[in-house]
PDB file of C-alpha atoms and ligand atoms in Angstrom:
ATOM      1  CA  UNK A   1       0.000   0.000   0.000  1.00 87.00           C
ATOM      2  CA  UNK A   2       1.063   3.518  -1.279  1.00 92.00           C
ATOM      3  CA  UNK A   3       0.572   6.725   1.168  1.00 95.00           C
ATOM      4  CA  UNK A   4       1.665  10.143   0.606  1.00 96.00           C
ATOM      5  CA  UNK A   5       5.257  11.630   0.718  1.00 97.00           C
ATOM      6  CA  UNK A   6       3.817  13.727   4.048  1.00 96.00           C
ATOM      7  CA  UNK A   7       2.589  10.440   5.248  1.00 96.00           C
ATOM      8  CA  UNK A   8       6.294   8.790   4.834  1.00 97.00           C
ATOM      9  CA  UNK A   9       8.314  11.810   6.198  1.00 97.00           C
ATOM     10  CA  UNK A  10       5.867  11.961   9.308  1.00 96.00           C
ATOM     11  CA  UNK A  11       6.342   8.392   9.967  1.00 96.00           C
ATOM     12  CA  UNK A  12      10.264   8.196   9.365  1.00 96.00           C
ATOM     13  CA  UNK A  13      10.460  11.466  11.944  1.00 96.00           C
ATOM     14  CA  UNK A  14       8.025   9.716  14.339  1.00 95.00           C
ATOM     15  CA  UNK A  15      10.610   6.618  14.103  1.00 95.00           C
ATOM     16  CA  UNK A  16      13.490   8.776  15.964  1.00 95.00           C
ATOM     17  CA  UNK A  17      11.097  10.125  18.606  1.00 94.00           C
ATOM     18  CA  UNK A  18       9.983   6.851  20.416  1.00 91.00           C
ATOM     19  CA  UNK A  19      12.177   3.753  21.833  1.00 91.00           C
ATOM     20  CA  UNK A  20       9.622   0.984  20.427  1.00 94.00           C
ATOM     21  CA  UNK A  21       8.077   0.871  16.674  1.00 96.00           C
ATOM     22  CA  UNK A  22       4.695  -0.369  18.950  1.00 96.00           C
ATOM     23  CA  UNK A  23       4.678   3.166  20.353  1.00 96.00           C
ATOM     24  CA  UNK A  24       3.792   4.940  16.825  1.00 96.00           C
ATOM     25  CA  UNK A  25       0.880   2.985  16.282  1.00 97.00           C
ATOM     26  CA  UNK A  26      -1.829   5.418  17.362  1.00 97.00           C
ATOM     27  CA  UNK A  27      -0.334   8.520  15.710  1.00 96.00           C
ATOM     28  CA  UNK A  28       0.746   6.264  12.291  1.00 97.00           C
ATOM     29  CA  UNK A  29      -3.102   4.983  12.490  1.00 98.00           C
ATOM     30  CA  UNK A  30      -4.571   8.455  13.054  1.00 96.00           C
ATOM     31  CA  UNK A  31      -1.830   9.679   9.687  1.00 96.00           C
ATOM     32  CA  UNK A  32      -3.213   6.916   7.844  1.00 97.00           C
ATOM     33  CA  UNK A  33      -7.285   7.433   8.802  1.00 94.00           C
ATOM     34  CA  UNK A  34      -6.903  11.277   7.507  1.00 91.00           C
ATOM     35  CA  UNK A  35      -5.479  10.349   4.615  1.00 93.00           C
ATOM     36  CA  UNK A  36      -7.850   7.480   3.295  1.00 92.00           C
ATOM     37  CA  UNK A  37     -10.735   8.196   5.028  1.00 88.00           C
ATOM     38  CA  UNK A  38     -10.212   5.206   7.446  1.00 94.00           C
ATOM     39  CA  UNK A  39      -8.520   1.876   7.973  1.00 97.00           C
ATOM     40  CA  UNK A  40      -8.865  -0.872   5.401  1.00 96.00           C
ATOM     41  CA  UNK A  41      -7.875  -4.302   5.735  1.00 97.00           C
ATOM     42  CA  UNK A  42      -4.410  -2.781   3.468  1.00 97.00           C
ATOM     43  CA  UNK A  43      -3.758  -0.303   5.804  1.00 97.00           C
ATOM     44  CA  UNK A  44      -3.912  -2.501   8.533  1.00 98.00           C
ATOM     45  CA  UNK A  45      -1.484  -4.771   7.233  1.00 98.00           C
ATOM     46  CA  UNK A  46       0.989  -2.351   6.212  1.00 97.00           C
ATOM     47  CA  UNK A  47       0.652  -0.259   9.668  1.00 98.00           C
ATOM     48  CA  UNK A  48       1.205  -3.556  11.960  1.00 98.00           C
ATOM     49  CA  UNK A  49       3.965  -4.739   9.749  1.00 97.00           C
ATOM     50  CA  UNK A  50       6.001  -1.680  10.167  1.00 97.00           C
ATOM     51  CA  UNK A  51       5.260  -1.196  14.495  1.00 97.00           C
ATOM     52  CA  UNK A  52       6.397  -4.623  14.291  1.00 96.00           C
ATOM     53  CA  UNK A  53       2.742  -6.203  15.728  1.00 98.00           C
ATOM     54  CA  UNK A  54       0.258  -8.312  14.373  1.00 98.00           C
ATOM     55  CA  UNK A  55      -2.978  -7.256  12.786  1.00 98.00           C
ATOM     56  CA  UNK A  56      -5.081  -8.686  15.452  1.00 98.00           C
ATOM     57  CA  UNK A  57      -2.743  -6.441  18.005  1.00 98.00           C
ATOM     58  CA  UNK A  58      -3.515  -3.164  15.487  1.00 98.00           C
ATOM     59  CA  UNK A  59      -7.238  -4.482  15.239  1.00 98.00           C
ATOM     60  CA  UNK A  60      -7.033  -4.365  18.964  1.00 97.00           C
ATOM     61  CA  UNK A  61      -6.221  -1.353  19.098  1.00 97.00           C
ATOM     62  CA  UNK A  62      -8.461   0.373  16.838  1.00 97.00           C
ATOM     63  CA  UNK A  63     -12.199  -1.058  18.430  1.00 95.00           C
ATOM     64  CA  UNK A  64     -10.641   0.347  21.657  1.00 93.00           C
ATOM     65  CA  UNK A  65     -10.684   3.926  20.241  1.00 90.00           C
ATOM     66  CA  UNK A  66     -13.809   5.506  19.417  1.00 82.00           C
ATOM     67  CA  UNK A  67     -11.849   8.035  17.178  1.00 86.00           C
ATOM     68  CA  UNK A  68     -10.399   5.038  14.937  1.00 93.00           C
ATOM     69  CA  UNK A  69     -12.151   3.531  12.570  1.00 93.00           C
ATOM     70  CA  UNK A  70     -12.953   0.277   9.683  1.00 96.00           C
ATOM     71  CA  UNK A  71     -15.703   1.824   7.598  1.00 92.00           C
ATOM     72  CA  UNK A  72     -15.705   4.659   5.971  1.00 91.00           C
ATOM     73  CA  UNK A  73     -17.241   8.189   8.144  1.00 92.00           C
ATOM     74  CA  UNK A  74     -18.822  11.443   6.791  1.00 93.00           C
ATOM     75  CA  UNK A  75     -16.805  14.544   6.109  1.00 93.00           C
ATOM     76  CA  UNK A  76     -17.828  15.270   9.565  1.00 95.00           C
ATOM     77  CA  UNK A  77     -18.030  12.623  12.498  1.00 94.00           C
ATOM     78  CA  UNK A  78     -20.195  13.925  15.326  1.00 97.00           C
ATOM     79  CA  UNK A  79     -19.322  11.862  18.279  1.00 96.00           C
ATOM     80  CA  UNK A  80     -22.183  12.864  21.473  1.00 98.00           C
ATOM     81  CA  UNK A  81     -20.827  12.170  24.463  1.00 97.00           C
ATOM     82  CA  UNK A  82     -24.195  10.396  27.101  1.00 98.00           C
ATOM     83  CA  UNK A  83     -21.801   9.567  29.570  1.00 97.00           C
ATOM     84  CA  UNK A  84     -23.046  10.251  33.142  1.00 97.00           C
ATOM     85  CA  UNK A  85     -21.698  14.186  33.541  1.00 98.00           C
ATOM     86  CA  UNK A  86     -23.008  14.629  29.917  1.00 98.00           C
ATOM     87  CA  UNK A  87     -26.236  12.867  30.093  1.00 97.00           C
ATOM     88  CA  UNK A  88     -27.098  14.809  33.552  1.00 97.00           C
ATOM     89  CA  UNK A  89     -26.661  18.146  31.348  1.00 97.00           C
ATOM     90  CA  UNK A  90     -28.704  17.117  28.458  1.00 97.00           C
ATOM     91  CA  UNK A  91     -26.753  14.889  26.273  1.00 97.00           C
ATOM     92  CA  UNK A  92     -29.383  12.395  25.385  1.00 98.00           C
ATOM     93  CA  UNK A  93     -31.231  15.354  24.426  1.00 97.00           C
ATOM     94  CA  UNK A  94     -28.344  16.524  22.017  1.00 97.00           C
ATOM     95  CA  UNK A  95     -27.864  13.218  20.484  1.00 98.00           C
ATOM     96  CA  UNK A  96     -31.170  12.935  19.652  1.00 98.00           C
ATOM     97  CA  UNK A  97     -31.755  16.632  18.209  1.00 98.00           C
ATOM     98  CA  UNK A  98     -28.467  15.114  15.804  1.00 98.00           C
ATOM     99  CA  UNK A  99     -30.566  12.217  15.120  1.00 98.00           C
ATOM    100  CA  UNK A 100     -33.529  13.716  13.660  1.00 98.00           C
ATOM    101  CA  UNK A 101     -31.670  17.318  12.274  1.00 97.00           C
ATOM    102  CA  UNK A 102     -29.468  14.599  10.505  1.00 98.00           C
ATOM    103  CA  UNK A 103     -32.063  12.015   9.704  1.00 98.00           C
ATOM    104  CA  UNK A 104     -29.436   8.845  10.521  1.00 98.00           C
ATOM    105  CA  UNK A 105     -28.911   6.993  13.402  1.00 97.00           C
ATOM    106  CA  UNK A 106     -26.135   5.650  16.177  1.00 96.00           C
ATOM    107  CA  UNK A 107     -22.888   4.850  13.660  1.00 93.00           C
ATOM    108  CA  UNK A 108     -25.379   6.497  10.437  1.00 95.00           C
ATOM    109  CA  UNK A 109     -24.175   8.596   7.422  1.00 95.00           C
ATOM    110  CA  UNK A 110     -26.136  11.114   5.376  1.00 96.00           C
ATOM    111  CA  UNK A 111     -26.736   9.799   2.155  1.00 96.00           C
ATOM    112  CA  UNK A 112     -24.763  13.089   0.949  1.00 95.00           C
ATOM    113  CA  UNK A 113     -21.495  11.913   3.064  1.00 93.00           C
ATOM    114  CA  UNK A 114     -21.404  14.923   4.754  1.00 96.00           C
ATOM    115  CA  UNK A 115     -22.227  13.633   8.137  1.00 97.00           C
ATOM    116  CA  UNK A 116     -21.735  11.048  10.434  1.00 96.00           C
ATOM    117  CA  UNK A 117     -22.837  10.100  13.700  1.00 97.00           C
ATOM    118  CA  UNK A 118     -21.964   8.760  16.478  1.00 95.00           C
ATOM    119  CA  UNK A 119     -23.011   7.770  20.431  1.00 96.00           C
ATOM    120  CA  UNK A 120     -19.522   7.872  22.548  1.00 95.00           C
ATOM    121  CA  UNK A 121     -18.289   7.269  26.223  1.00 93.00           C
ATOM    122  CA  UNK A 122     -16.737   9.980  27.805  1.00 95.00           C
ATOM    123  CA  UNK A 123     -14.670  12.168  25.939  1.00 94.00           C
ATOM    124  CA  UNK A 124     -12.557  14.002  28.804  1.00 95.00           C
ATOM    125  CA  UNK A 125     -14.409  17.146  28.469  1.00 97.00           C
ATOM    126  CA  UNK A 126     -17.078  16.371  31.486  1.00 97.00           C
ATOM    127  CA  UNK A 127     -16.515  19.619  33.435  1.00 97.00           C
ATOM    128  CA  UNK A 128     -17.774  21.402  29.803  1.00 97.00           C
ATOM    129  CA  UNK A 129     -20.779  19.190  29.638  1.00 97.00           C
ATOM    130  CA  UNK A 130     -22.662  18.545  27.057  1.00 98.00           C
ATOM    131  CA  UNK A 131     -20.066  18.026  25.124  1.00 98.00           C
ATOM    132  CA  UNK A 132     -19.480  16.600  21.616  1.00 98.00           C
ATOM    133  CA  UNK A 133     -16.400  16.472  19.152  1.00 96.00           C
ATOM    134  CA  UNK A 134     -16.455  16.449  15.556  1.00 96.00           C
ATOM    135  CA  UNK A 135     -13.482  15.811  14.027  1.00 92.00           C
ATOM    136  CA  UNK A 136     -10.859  16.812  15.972  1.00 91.00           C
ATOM    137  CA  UNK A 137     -12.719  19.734  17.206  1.00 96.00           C
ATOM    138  CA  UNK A 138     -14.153  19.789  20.513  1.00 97.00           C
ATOM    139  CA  UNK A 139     -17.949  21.646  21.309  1.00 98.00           C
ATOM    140  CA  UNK A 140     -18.715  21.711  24.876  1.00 97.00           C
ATOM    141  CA  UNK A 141     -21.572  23.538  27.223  1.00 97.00           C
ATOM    142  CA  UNK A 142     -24.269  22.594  23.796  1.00 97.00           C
ATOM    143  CA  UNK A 143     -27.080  23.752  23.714  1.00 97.00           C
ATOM    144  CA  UNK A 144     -29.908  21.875  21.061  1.00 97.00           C
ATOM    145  CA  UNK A 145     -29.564  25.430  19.242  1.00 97.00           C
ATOM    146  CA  UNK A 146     -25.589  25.746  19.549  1.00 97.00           C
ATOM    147  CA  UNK A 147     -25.365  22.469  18.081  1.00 98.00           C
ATOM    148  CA  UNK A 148     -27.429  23.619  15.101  1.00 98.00           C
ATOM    149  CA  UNK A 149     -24.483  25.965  14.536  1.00 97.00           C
ATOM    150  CA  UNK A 150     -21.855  23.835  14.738  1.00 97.00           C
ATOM    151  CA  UNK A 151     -24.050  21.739  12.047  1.00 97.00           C
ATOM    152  CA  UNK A 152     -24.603  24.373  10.212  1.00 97.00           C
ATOM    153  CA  UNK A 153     -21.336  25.572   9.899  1.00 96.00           C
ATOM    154  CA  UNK A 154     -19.849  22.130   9.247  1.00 96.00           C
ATOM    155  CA  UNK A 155     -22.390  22.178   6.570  1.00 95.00           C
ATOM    156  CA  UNK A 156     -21.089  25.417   4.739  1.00 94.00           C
ATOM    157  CA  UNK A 157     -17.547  24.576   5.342  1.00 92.00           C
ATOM    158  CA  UNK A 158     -18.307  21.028   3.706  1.00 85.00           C
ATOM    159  CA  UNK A 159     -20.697  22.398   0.616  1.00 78.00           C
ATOM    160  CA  UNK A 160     -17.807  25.237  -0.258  1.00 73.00           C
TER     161      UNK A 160
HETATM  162  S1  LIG B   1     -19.049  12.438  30.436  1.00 56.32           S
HETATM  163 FE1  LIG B   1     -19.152  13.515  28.555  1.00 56.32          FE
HETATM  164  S2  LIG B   1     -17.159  14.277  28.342  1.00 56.32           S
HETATM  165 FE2  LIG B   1     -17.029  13.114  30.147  1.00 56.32          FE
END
């Protein structure tokens, strides 16, 4: 499998930064998720034969992090935290105002490809709850019309 020249000179700087190959798996899998969308069976093999594991090690891995994943996402992944500090501060409420603003379900995508979305355990941002991430940005304190925006604007940034 062929990635990009940025992909290769990330990984071959990444290689003098950690003791163990093992240790760049995440970042290498996160490299190799932006750049194809996410992690086929190919990129899988490729990954775990250059951290020097197995692909059942990488598979591993990858189901234990919501933010990795086998099928391809939307442009946009809307993860909604329920977890207890978020669910006490509405965000059952939020995930369901994505549900029906979006029209798809827990692990849907819009027919368009725009959006996807996404029920998730705690995210780390409980003291900012409701909170939700998209991407790699985070939303926190939501409100059902705040989250509109951040729709909304995902929308225009994707439609541009
Ligand atoms: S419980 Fe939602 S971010 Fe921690």
């Amino acid at each position: 499998m062929k990635f990009s020249d940025q992909f290769e000179s990330r990984f071959s700087e990444m290689l003098t930064h950690y003791p163990t190959k093992r240790s760049l798996l995440v970042p290498t899998l996160l490299y190799a998720q932006d750049e194809i969308g996410y992690l086929s069976d190919e990129a899988i093999s490729e990954i775990a034969g250059r951290v020097d594991l197995t692909e059942l090690e990488v598979r591993n891995v990858i189901s234990y992090y919501s933010m990795l994943t086998t099928t391809a996402r939307g442009k946009f992944n809307v993860q909604v935290c329920t977890n207890i500090a978020c669910m006490l501060r509405g965000g059952e409420e939020l995930l369901d105002h994505c549900k029906k603003k979006l029209g798809i379900g827990h692990k849907g995508t819009t027919p368009d490809g725009l959006f996807s979305l996404e029920e998730v355990e705690c995210i780390g941002a409980c003291s900012w709850a409701p909170a939700v991430q998209v991407n790699y940005d985070f939303h926190e304190n939501l409100t059902t019309e705040e989250m509109d925006k951040v729709l909304d604007q995902c929308k225009n940034k994707g439609t541009q």
